[in-house]
Amino acid sequence: MLNRRSLLKAGTAAGVLAAVPAGLLGARPGRAAAAAAARAPFAVPLRIPRPQRALRMGGYDVYRLTTRESDVSIVPGATSRVRTFNGQLSPLIRAQRGRPVLIEQVNELPEPFSMHLHGGHVPHHSDGHPNNEVEPGGRRLFHYPNTQAGSTMWVHDHSHDTHAENIYMGTAATYLLTDPEEDELPLPKGQYDVVLQMRDAKVEDDGTFVWDPNGFNDRPVFLVNGVPTPYFEVAARKYRLRLVNTSNERAFVLRLGEGDEFTHIATDGGLLPAPVPSRVLQLWPAERQEIVVDFSRYPVGSKVELQTMVTYPGETPEVMRFDVVREAEDPSSVPEVLRPVEDLGTPTVERMFEMSFSPETGQHLINGKPFDVNRVDFRSRLGDVELWTIRNKDAEFGIPHSLHPHLAHFQVVDRNGQPPGPSEAGWKDTVTVRAGEEARIKIQFTDYTGLFMFHCHLMGHLTMGMMGQMEMVR
Ligand SMILES: [Cu+2]
């Protein structure tokens, strides 16, 4: 069976959309006025999450994250039943390189949960392998060594059957790892260094948060840190904005104001080698992009919208708005060199990952096979440099795919034979490949043996089989 949501939401498919009956995309006229009020953009201020409080024990920062159903306010005047870590949408954990973190996850959800630190270089037992699910009522301890370079990561579910639902229903935490070298750079800090977790969701006017694995989210709202299309009052100075896409399927193609310039400074694995002046930013599911925006270019009183340039019929492009409300001192700057990226060297192993959709079975496949927890797809020796080709064979269906290997970041070597642009010159952990195209990456696994996952991060595809497992051996 053809999974309509996978095709439509992730597809490029204006043509496919045009064939969708109008009723699927249309409004409910009787409630139009209430809907208009509840859905007016820029009605609610952005929420800035305060970091979760750690217990300091020995050399460790210790947290408890309880996954549970919670009632939160999303639509003004209504409550929404969602799934959260510690009762919050978009909570924040701040970690420092060299200071390991222990998290006790307590699962109070009615579904199993397997917590995964996306982008984390962590041992197998703490990676959230689907075989290590925490059952309802259970708990488990996770060890994050934090030996890697600073970057913006996020925490989400990786359980067998309920990951897509658990992520969609709200369990997504930002894990912000700083490191001493990065701290020495004069980039914006403190209140001027802001996490923006973005996603789409279908939220009814009465607050009902709708999970429909087979449906098409008509007229979704864009949530930033759990707030629908918020406004954010900023000073006329530079801000570091850490954008995290926690959507199940939504790609954002972002632009600021009238296509104004900003500075791209970091991606999945942290800082780029050098800043890149940009006007458009792609943010695919699970990816992170960091930019510095200099709001001193706008007079106080300006309102600057962040919009996504790819929308479906019935959607509006507004994601959030920056309201420049005051002057401020600005000692920050963006240095010309951020963090050198050393080439991984000559690969000694090559692998192919062909991503395809089977209209006969409705499954999404890697190398012709759906996920099988009893199959190890390949073994990698720690320390080897590997060259991976990710080939999207779905030209016919127009479906983009991504590949996200756990455990290590990688370098993009080329796309369709062309070297990557400067915004892909840093360390990545998720690479998106459009229909009919291919990308090559270099990757080197280190330190930890055992089973790890690799998969497409469009959650509908992952659910329908687009995942495999690799075993790390010495
Ligand atoms: Cu995919």
Short mmCIF file of C-alpha atoms and ligand atoms in Angstrom, two decimals:
data_model
loop_
_atom_site.label_atom_id
_atom_site.label_comp_id
_atom_site.label_asym_id
_atom_site.label_seq_id
_atom_site.Cartn_x
_atom_site.Cartn_y
_atom_site.Cartn_z
CA MET A 1 0.00 0.00 0.00
CA LEU A 2 1.23 3.42 -0.87
CA ASN A 3 1.84 5.51 2.23
CA ARG A 4 0.19 8.77 1.29
CA ARG A 5 1.83 10.80 4.02
CA SER A 6 5.29 9.61 3.10
CA LEU A 7 4.75 10.65 -0.46
CA LEU A 8 3.03 13.92 0.15
CA LYS A 9 4.77 15.35 3.16
CA ALA A 10 8.23 14.38 2.14
CA GLY A 11 7.75 14.53 -1.58
CA THR A 12 8.48 17.39 -3.83
CA ALA A 13 5.15 16.80 -5.23
CA ALA A 14 3.06 19.74 -6.22
CA GLY A 15 1.65 17.53 -8.94
CA VAL A 16 0.68 14.80 -6.51
CA LEU A 17 -0.84 17.36 -4.17
CA ALA A 18 -3.00 18.82 -6.90
CA ALA A 19 -4.69 15.42 -7.14
CA VAL A 20 -5.67 15.36 -3.45
CA PRO A 21 -9.41 15.94 -3.01
CA ALA A 22 -10.11 19.46 -1.79
CA GLY A 23 -11.83 18.15 1.35
CA LEU A 24 -8.56 16.75 2.64
CA LEU A 25 -6.95 20.15 2.54
CA GLY A 26 -9.94 22.35 3.26
CA ALA A 27 -11.10 24.29 6.31
CA ARG A 28 -14.18 23.78 8.45
CA PRO A 29 -16.25 26.85 7.61
CA GLY A 30 -18.35 26.87 10.82
CA ARG A 31 -15.28 27.33 12.94
CA ALA A 32 -13.40 29.63 10.63
CA ALA A 33 -13.51 32.68 12.91
CA ALA A 34 -12.26 30.84 15.99
CA ALA A 35 -9.64 29.14 13.88
CA ALA A 36 -8.46 32.46 12.49
CA ALA A 37 -8.05 33.87 16.01
CA ALA A 38 -6.32 30.81 17.39
CA ARG A 39 -4.08 30.52 14.39
CA ALA A 40 -3.12 34.16 13.93
CA PRO A 41 0.66 34.16 13.65
CA PHE A 42 2.92 36.05 16.04
CA ALA A 43 0.29 36.06 18.83
CA VAL A 44 2.44 34.26 21.42
CA PRO A 45 5.97 35.05 22.61
CA LEU A 46 8.76 32.53 22.03
CA ARG A 47 9.54 30.38 25.05
CA ILE A 48 13.23 30.14 25.92
CA PRO A 49 13.81 26.88 27.79
CA ARG A 50 15.82 27.09 30.99
CA PRO A 51 18.43 24.33 31.19
CA GLN A 52 17.38 21.23 33.15
CA ARG A 53 18.97 21.17 36.63
CA ALA A 54 21.75 18.67 37.09
CA LEU A 55 22.79 16.93 40.25
CA ARG A 56 26.58 17.10 40.43
CA MET A 57 27.93 13.75 41.59
CA GLY A 58 31.65 13.13 41.41
CA GLY A 59 32.72 14.05 37.91
CA TYR A 60 29.20 13.58 36.51
CA ASP A 61 26.22 15.76 35.79
CA VAL A 62 23.20 13.61 36.63
CA TYR A 63 19.71 14.18 35.27
CA ARG A 64 16.40 12.44 35.46
CA LEU A 65 14.21 12.62 32.37
CA THR A 66 10.69 11.32 32.89
CA THR A 67 8.76 10.59 29.72
CA ARG A 68 5.05 11.07 30.32
CA GLU A 69 1.81 12.42 28.95
CA SER A 70 1.36 16.08 29.83
CA ASP A 71 -1.15 18.84 29.24
CA VAL A 72 0.49 21.92 27.81
CA SER A 73 -0.74 25.17 26.32
CA ILE A 74 -0.17 25.49 22.58
CA VAL A 75 -3.30 27.14 21.17
CA PRO A 76 -4.18 30.16 23.38
CA GLY A 77 -7.03 29.31 25.74
CA ALA A 78 -6.82 25.54 25.27
CA THR A 79 -4.69 22.67 26.53
CA SER A 80 -3.10 19.95 24.46
CA ARG A 81 -2.33 16.42 25.62
CA VAL A 82 1.19 15.67 24.39
CA ARG A 83 4.14 13.48 25.40
CA THR A 84 7.06 15.17 27.06
CA PHE A 85 10.32 14.90 28.90
CA ASN A 86 9.69 16.29 32.41
CA GLY A 87 6.40 17.90 31.40
CA GLN A 88 7.98 20.24 28.82
CA LEU A 89 8.03 20.60 25.08
CA SER A 90 11.55 21.37 23.82
CA PRO A 91 13.45 21.10 27.13
CA LEU A 92 17.16 21.91 27.12
CA ILE A 93 20.13 20.03 28.56
CA ARG A 94 23.45 21.86 28.67
CA ALA A 95 26.57 19.75 28.74
CA GLN A 96 30.28 20.50 28.61
CA ARG A 97 32.94 18.53 26.79
CA GLY A 98 35.03 16.55 29.26
CA ARG A 99 32.21 16.36 31.78
CA PRO A 100 30.18 13.17 31.34
CA VAL A 101 26.44 13.10 31.80
CA LEU A 102 24.32 10.37 33.34
CA ILE A 103 20.61 10.41 32.60
CA GLU A 104 18.12 8.21 34.35
CA GLN A 105 15.18 7.83 32.03
CA VAL A 106 11.92 6.96 33.79
CA ASN A 107 9.21 5.86 31.39
CA GLU A 108 5.72 6.81 32.55
CA LEU A 109 4.30 6.59 29.02
CA PRO A 110 1.91 3.81 28.06
CA GLU A 111 4.37 2.85 25.27
CA PRO A 112 7.94 1.55 25.29
CA PHE A 113 10.67 4.16 24.86
CA SER A 114 14.29 3.90 23.78
CA MET A 115 16.15 7.13 24.33
CA HIS A 116 18.71 8.12 21.67
CA LEU A 117 21.10 11.07 21.67
CA HIS A 118 21.10 12.11 18.01
CA GLY A 119 24.67 13.09 17.10
CA GLY A 120 26.09 11.56 20.27
CA HIS A 121 29.32 9.57 20.32
CA VAL A 122 28.16 7.12 22.97
CA PRO A 123 28.59 3.43 23.84
CA HIS A 124 26.13 0.88 22.46
CA HIS A 125 24.36 0.34 25.80
CA SER A 126 23.48 4.07 25.93
CA ASP A 127 22.57 4.54 22.27
CA GLY A 128 18.91 3.65 22.52
CA HIS A 129 19.06 0.51 20.38
CA PRO A 130 15.48 -0.75 19.83
CA ASN A 131 16.45 -3.94 21.70
CA ASN A 132 17.05 -1.82 24.80
CA GLU A 133 13.57 -0.35 25.07
CA VAL A 134 12.36 0.84 28.45
CA GLU A 135 8.93 -0.64 29.06
CA PRO A 136 6.11 1.43 30.58
CA GLY A 137 6.90 1.82 34.29
CA GLY A 138 10.57 0.99 33.71
CA ARG A 139 13.76 3.00 33.98
CA ARG A 140 17.26 2.91 32.53
CA LEU A 141 20.55 4.74 33.01
CA PHE A 142 22.28 6.37 30.03
CA HIS A 143 25.95 7.40 29.95
CA TYR A 144 26.98 10.21 27.61
CA PRO A 145 30.79 10.58 27.78
CA ASN A 146 30.89 14.04 26.09
CA THR A 147 34.34 13.46 24.64
CA GLN A 148 33.31 14.90 21.26
CA ALA A 149 33.51 18.47 19.98
CA GLY A 150 30.80 20.94 20.93
CA SER A 151 27.58 20.77 18.92
CA THR A 152 23.82 21.06 19.14
CA MET A 153 22.27 17.60 19.46
CA TRP A 154 18.85 16.34 20.39
CA VAL A 155 17.30 13.47 22.29
CA HIS A 156 14.45 11.37 20.91
CA ASP A 157 12.87 7.93 20.97
CA HIS A 158 14.20 4.97 18.97
CA SER A 159 11.83 2.21 20.10
CA HIS A 160 10.69 -0.53 17.71
CA ASP A 161 7.16 0.48 16.87
CA THR A 162 6.36 3.76 18.59
CA HIS A 163 9.31 6.03 17.78
CA ALA A 164 7.41 8.03 15.14
CA GLU A 165 4.46 8.58 17.46
CA ASN A 166 6.62 9.42 20.49
CA ILE A 167 8.65 11.98 18.54
CA TYR A 168 5.58 13.47 16.90
CA MET A 169 3.72 13.73 20.20
CA GLY A 170 6.46 15.91 21.66
CA THR A 171 9.34 14.02 23.28
CA ALA A 172 12.27 15.97 21.83
CA ALA A 173 14.95 17.57 24.02
CA THR A 174 17.86 19.71 22.84
CA TYR A 175 21.26 18.58 24.09
CA LEU A 176 23.67 21.48 23.80
CA LEU A 177 27.30 20.44 24.19
CA THR A 178 29.80 23.27 24.59
CA ASP A 179 33.55 22.93 24.48
CA PRO A 180 36.34 25.14 25.87
CA GLU A 181 37.84 26.04 22.48
CA GLU A 182 34.49 27.11 21.14
CA ASP A 183 33.80 29.08 24.32
CA GLU A 184 36.91 31.16 23.63
CA LEU A 185 35.54 32.38 20.28
CA PRO A 186 33.86 35.80 20.40
CA LEU A 187 30.52 34.42 19.13
CA PRO A 188 27.30 35.65 20.79
CA LYS A 189 26.83 34.01 24.21
CA GLY A 190 24.43 33.80 27.13
CA GLN A 191 20.98 35.24 26.39
CA TYR A 192 22.15 35.93 22.82
CA ASP A 193 22.75 32.22 22.13
CA VAL A 194 19.29 30.75 21.53
CA VAL A 195 18.00 27.28 20.67
CA LEU A 196 15.08 27.22 18.20
CA GLN A 197 13.56 23.74 17.97
CA MET A 198 11.23 23.77 14.97
CA ARG A 199 8.61 21.33 13.77
CA ASP A 200 5.15 21.05 12.31
CA ALA A 201 2.12 19.51 13.99
CA LYS A 202 -1.59 19.30 13.46
CA VAL A 203 -3.29 21.05 16.36
CA GLU A 204 -7.05 21.47 16.34
CA ASP A 205 -8.61 24.75 17.42
CA ASP A 206 -9.68 23.12 20.73
CA GLY A 207 -6.04 22.20 21.38
CA THR A 208 -6.25 18.54 20.32
CA PHE A 209 -2.82 17.44 19.18
CA VAL A 210 -3.49 15.03 16.33
CA TRP A 211 -1.35 11.99 15.57
CA ASP A 212 -2.46 10.26 12.39
CA PRO A 213 0.23 7.95 11.03
CA ASN A 214 -1.60 7.36 7.78
CA GLY A 215 -3.14 10.77 7.29
CA PHE A 216 -2.00 13.97 5.76
CA ASN A 217 -1.52 16.85 8.21
CA ASP A 218 -3.65 19.48 6.59
CA ARG A 219 -3.02 23.04 7.75
CA PRO A 220 -0.36 22.21 10.33
CA VAL A 221 1.02 24.79 12.69
CA PHE A 222 4.72 25.47 12.91
CA LEU A 223 5.92 25.18 16.48
CA VAL A 224 9.14 26.83 17.66
CA ASN A 225 10.13 25.61 21.14
CA GLY A 226 6.56 24.33 21.42
CA VAL A 227 5.00 27.73 20.62
CA PRO A 228 2.93 28.24 17.46
CA THR A 229 4.47 30.80 15.06
CA PRO A 230 5.89 32.89 17.94
CA TYR A 231 7.39 36.34 18.06
CA PHE A 232 10.73 36.88 19.75
CA GLU A 233 11.77 40.28 21.09
CA VAL A 234 15.43 40.83 20.29
CA ALA A 235 18.00 43.57 20.78
CA ALA A 236 19.60 45.28 17.79
CA ARG A 237 22.78 43.20 17.94
CA LYS A 238 24.10 39.78 16.91
CA TYR A 239 22.41 36.55 18.02
CA ARG A 240 23.52 32.96 17.62
CA LEU A 241 20.48 30.90 16.64
CA ARG A 242 20.69 27.10 16.90
CA LEU A 243 18.01 25.66 14.62
CA VAL A 244 16.96 22.07 15.26
CA ASN A 245 14.37 20.37 13.04
CA THR A 246 12.51 17.83 15.18
CA SER A 247 9.73 17.27 12.60
CA ASN A 248 8.86 13.75 11.59
CA GLU A 249 8.84 14.65 7.90
CA ARG A 250 8.88 18.42 7.34
CA ALA A 251 11.78 20.08 5.56
CA PHE A 252 12.22 23.80 6.19
CA VAL A 253 13.83 26.01 3.58
CA LEU A 254 14.29 29.16 5.60
CA ARG A 255 14.69 32.77 4.66
CA LEU A 256 14.83 35.87 6.82
CA GLY A 257 12.98 39.11 6.05
CA GLU A 258 13.17 39.86 2.34
CA GLY A 259 15.91 37.32 1.78
CA ASP A 260 18.31 39.18 4.06
CA GLU A 261 21.82 37.95 4.70
CA PHE A 262 22.84 36.00 7.79
CA THR A 263 25.95 34.00 8.64
CA HIS A 264 25.93 30.21 8.66
CA ILE A 265 28.38 29.04 11.33
CA ALA A 266 27.60 25.44 12.30
CA THR A 267 25.80 22.28 11.31
CA ASP A 268 25.09 18.83 12.81
CA GLY A 269 28.59 18.20 14.17
CA GLY A 270 29.27 21.76 15.32
CA LEU A 271 31.20 24.68 13.88
CA LEU A 272 31.99 24.93 10.18
CA PRO A 273 35.63 25.57 9.22
CA ALA A 274 34.66 29.14 8.29
CA PRO A 275 31.52 31.26 8.37
CA VAL A 276 29.38 31.27 5.22
CA PRO A 277 27.29 34.32 4.30
CA SER A 278 23.85 32.91 3.35
CA ARG A 279 20.34 33.97 2.44
CA VAL A 280 18.64 30.56 2.36
CA LEU A 281 19.01 27.69 4.80
CA GLN A 282 17.80 24.14 4.30
CA LEU A 283 16.84 22.29 7.47
CA TRP A 284 15.77 18.70 6.87
CA PRO A 285 14.32 16.46 9.57
CA ALA A 286 16.80 15.84 12.41
CA GLU A 287 19.35 18.30 11.01
CA ARG A 288 20.80 21.23 12.91
CA GLN A 289 22.00 24.49 11.41
CA GLU A 290 23.37 27.42 13.36
CA ILE A 291 23.40 30.97 12.15
CA VAL A 292 24.42 34.37 13.44
CA VAL A 293 21.92 37.11 12.64
CA ASP A 294 22.97 40.72 13.14
CA PHE A 295 19.78 42.52 14.09
CA SER A 296 21.66 45.86 14.28
CA ARG A 297 21.04 46.09 10.54
CA TYR A 298 17.35 46.74 11.37
CA PRO A 299 16.09 49.91 13.06
CA VAL A 300 14.47 49.42 16.48
CA GLY A 301 10.77 48.79 15.83
CA SER A 302 11.42 46.46 12.87
CA LYS A 303 9.64 43.15 12.64
CA VAL A 304 11.58 40.51 10.71
CA GLU A 305 9.89 37.28 9.69
CA LEU A 306 11.48 33.88 9.36
CA GLN A 307 9.61 32.00 6.64
CA THR A 308 9.85 28.64 4.97
CA MET A 309 9.91 28.81 1.19
CA VAL A 310 8.40 25.36 0.66
CA THR A 311 4.76 25.11 1.63
CA TYR A 312 1.83 22.94 0.61
CA PRO A 313 -1.58 24.21 -0.45
CA GLY A 314 -3.46 25.66 2.53
CA GLU A 315 -0.26 26.39 4.47
CA THR A 316 1.24 29.78 5.21
CA PRO A 317 5.00 30.34 5.18
CA GLU A 318 5.47 32.12 8.54
CA VAL A 319 7.59 30.20 11.06
CA MET A 320 8.36 32.96 13.58
CA ARG A 321 9.08 36.68 13.81
CA PHE A 322 11.91 38.67 15.36
CA ASP A 323 10.78 42.00 16.82
CA VAL A 324 13.71 44.37 17.24
CA VAL A 325 12.77 46.24 20.42
CA ARG A 326 15.92 47.82 21.89
CA GLU A 327 19.51 48.82 21.35
CA ALA A 328 22.26 46.81 23.05
CA GLU A 329 26.02 46.66 23.38
CA ASP A 330 27.55 44.03 21.17
CA PRO A 331 31.07 42.83 21.95
CA SER A 332 30.51 39.68 19.88
CA SER A 333 31.87 38.95 16.42
CA VAL A 334 32.14 36.05 13.98
CA PRO A 335 35.81 35.10 13.50
CA GLU A 336 37.05 34.22 10.02
CA VAL A 337 38.21 30.82 11.22
CA LEU A 338 35.77 28.81 13.31
CA ARG A 339 37.05 25.24 13.61
CA PRO A 340 39.39 23.58 11.11
CA VAL A 341 38.06 20.28 9.78
CA GLU A 342 40.80 17.74 9.20
CA ASP A 343 40.22 15.47 6.22
CA LEU A 344 39.63 11.87 7.30
CA GLY A 345 42.12 10.63 4.68
CA THR A 346 41.95 7.86 2.11
CA PRO A 347 39.11 5.38 2.58
CA THR A 348 39.91 1.66 2.64
CA VAL A 349 36.32 0.38 2.64
CA GLU A 350 33.47 1.27 0.29
CA ARG A 351 29.78 0.74 0.88
CA MET A 352 26.63 1.43 -1.12
CA PHE A 353 23.27 2.45 0.35
CA GLU A 354 20.48 2.37 -2.22
CA MET A 355 17.30 3.94 -0.87
CA SER A 356 14.07 2.95 -2.58
CA PHE A 357 10.32 2.70 -2.16
CA SER A 358 8.38 -0.44 -3.03
CA PRO A 359 4.86 0.43 -4.24
CA GLU A 360 3.98 -3.29 -4.04
CA THR A 361 4.56 -3.57 -0.29
CA GLY A 362 4.49 0.12 0.74
CA GLN A 363 7.89 -0.41 2.33
CA HIS A 364 10.92 1.84 2.21
CA LEU A 365 14.08 -0.16 1.63
CA ILE A 366 17.84 0.12 1.95
CA ASN A 367 19.65 -2.06 -0.58
CA GLY A 368 16.35 -3.74 -1.40
CA LYS A 369 15.66 -4.85 2.17
CA PRO A 370 13.40 -3.61 4.95
CA PHE A 371 14.71 -3.46 8.53
CA ASP A 372 15.15 -6.78 10.30
CA VAL A 373 16.29 -6.66 13.92
CA ASN A 374 17.73 -10.16 13.51
CA ARG A 375 19.99 -9.12 10.63
CA VAL A 376 23.32 -7.30 10.89
CA ASP A 377 23.72 -5.49 7.58
CA PHE A 378 27.49 -5.05 7.81
CA ARG A 379 30.40 -4.99 10.20
CA SER A 380 32.82 -2.07 10.44
CA ARG A 381 36.24 -2.18 12.01
CA LEU A 382 36.90 0.65 14.42
CA GLY A 383 39.45 3.05 12.93
CA ASP A 384 38.83 2.22 9.26
CA VAL A 385 37.98 5.15 7.01
CA GLU A 386 34.94 4.24 4.90
CA LEU A 387 33.49 5.78 1.75
CA TRP A 388 29.71 5.49 1.58
CA THR A 389 27.57 6.18 -1.47
CA ILE A 390 23.97 7.07 -0.65
CA ARG A 391 21.86 6.70 -3.77
CA ASN A 392 18.22 7.76 -3.84
CA LYS A 393 16.52 5.53 -6.39
CA ASP A 394 13.09 7.14 -6.02
CA ALA A 395 13.23 9.53 -8.97
CA GLU A 396 9.92 8.11 -10.17
CA PHE A 397 8.13 8.99 -6.92
CA GLY A 398 9.98 12.23 -6.14
CA ILE A 399 10.73 11.10 -2.57
CA PRO A 400 13.74 12.55 -0.76
CA HIS A 401 15.60 10.36 1.74
CA SER A 402 18.25 10.94 4.32
CA LEU A 403 20.84 8.73 5.92
CA HIS A 404 21.75 9.03 9.57
CA PRO A 405 24.37 6.63 10.93
CA HIS A 406 24.66 6.52 14.69
CA LEU A 407 27.96 6.80 16.58
CA ALA A 408 30.03 8.98 14.23
CA HIS A 409 29.88 12.22 12.31
CA PHE A 410 30.98 12.21 8.68
CA GLN A 411 32.28 14.44 5.89
CA VAL A 412 30.34 15.00 2.68
CA VAL A 413 32.72 14.19 -0.19
CA ASP A 414 30.47 15.10 -3.10
CA ARG A 415 26.91 15.31 -4.39
CA ASN A 416 26.27 13.98 -7.88
CA GLY A 417 30.01 14.19 -8.44
CA GLN A 418 30.28 17.86 -7.44
CA PRO A 419 32.11 18.92 -4.28
CA PRO A 420 29.74 20.08 -1.51
CA GLY A 421 29.14 23.78 -0.95
CA PRO A 422 30.83 25.58 1.97
CA SER A 423 27.76 25.05 4.16
CA GLU A 424 28.35 21.30 4.01
CA ALA A 425 32.08 21.57 4.66
CA GLY A 426 31.70 20.70 8.33
CA TRP A 427 30.87 17.53 10.24
CA LYS A 428 27.43 16.09 9.50
CA ASP A 429 25.42 13.24 10.97
CA THR A 430 22.41 13.35 8.67
CA VAL A 431 22.65 13.79 4.92
CA THR A 432 19.58 14.30 2.77
CA VAL A 433 19.59 13.14 -0.83
CA ARG A 434 16.90 14.25 -3.23
CA ALA A 435 15.05 11.85 -5.52
CA GLY A 436 17.29 10.42 -8.19
CA GLU A 437 20.46 11.93 -6.73
CA GLU A 438 23.41 10.60 -4.79
CA ALA A 439 25.89 11.76 -2.19
CA ARG A 440 29.16 10.28 -1.01
CA ILE A 441 30.42 10.61 2.54
CA LYS A 442 33.56 9.63 4.45
CA ILE A 443 33.08 8.17 7.90
CA GLN A 444 35.28 6.64 10.58
CA PHE A 445 33.91 4.84 13.61
CA THR A 446 35.94 4.88 16.81
CA ASP A 447 35.92 3.77 20.44
CA TYR A 448 32.75 1.72 20.89
CA THR A 449 31.95 -1.82 19.74
CA GLY A 450 28.51 -3.33 19.38
CA LEU A 451 25.34 -2.80 17.39
CA PHE A 452 24.30 0.62 16.10
CA MET A 453 21.56 1.77 13.74
CA PHE A 454 21.64 3.61 10.43
CA HIS A 455 18.43 4.87 8.85
CA CYS A 456 16.48 7.44 6.92
CA HIS A 457 15.33 10.21 9.27
CA LEU A 458 11.99 10.83 7.56
CA MET A 459 10.05 9.04 10.25
CA GLY A 460 7.38 7.59 7.95
CA HIS A 461 10.12 5.93 5.89
CA LEU A 462 11.94 4.66 8.97
CA THR A 463 8.70 3.18 10.29
CA MET A 464 8.13 1.49 6.93
CA GLY A 465 11.48 -0.27 6.99
CA MET A 466 14.21 2.19 5.99
CA MET A 467 16.71 1.21 8.67
CA GLY A 468 19.53 -1.24 9.16
CA GLN A 469 22.06 -2.17 11.79
CA MET A 470 25.82 -2.21 11.71
CA GLU A 471 28.13 -3.89 14.16
CA MET A 472 31.32 -2.21 15.29
CA VAL A 473 34.19 -4.63 15.80
CA ARG A 474 37.87 -4.30 16.72
CU CU B 1 13.44 8.23 3.44
#
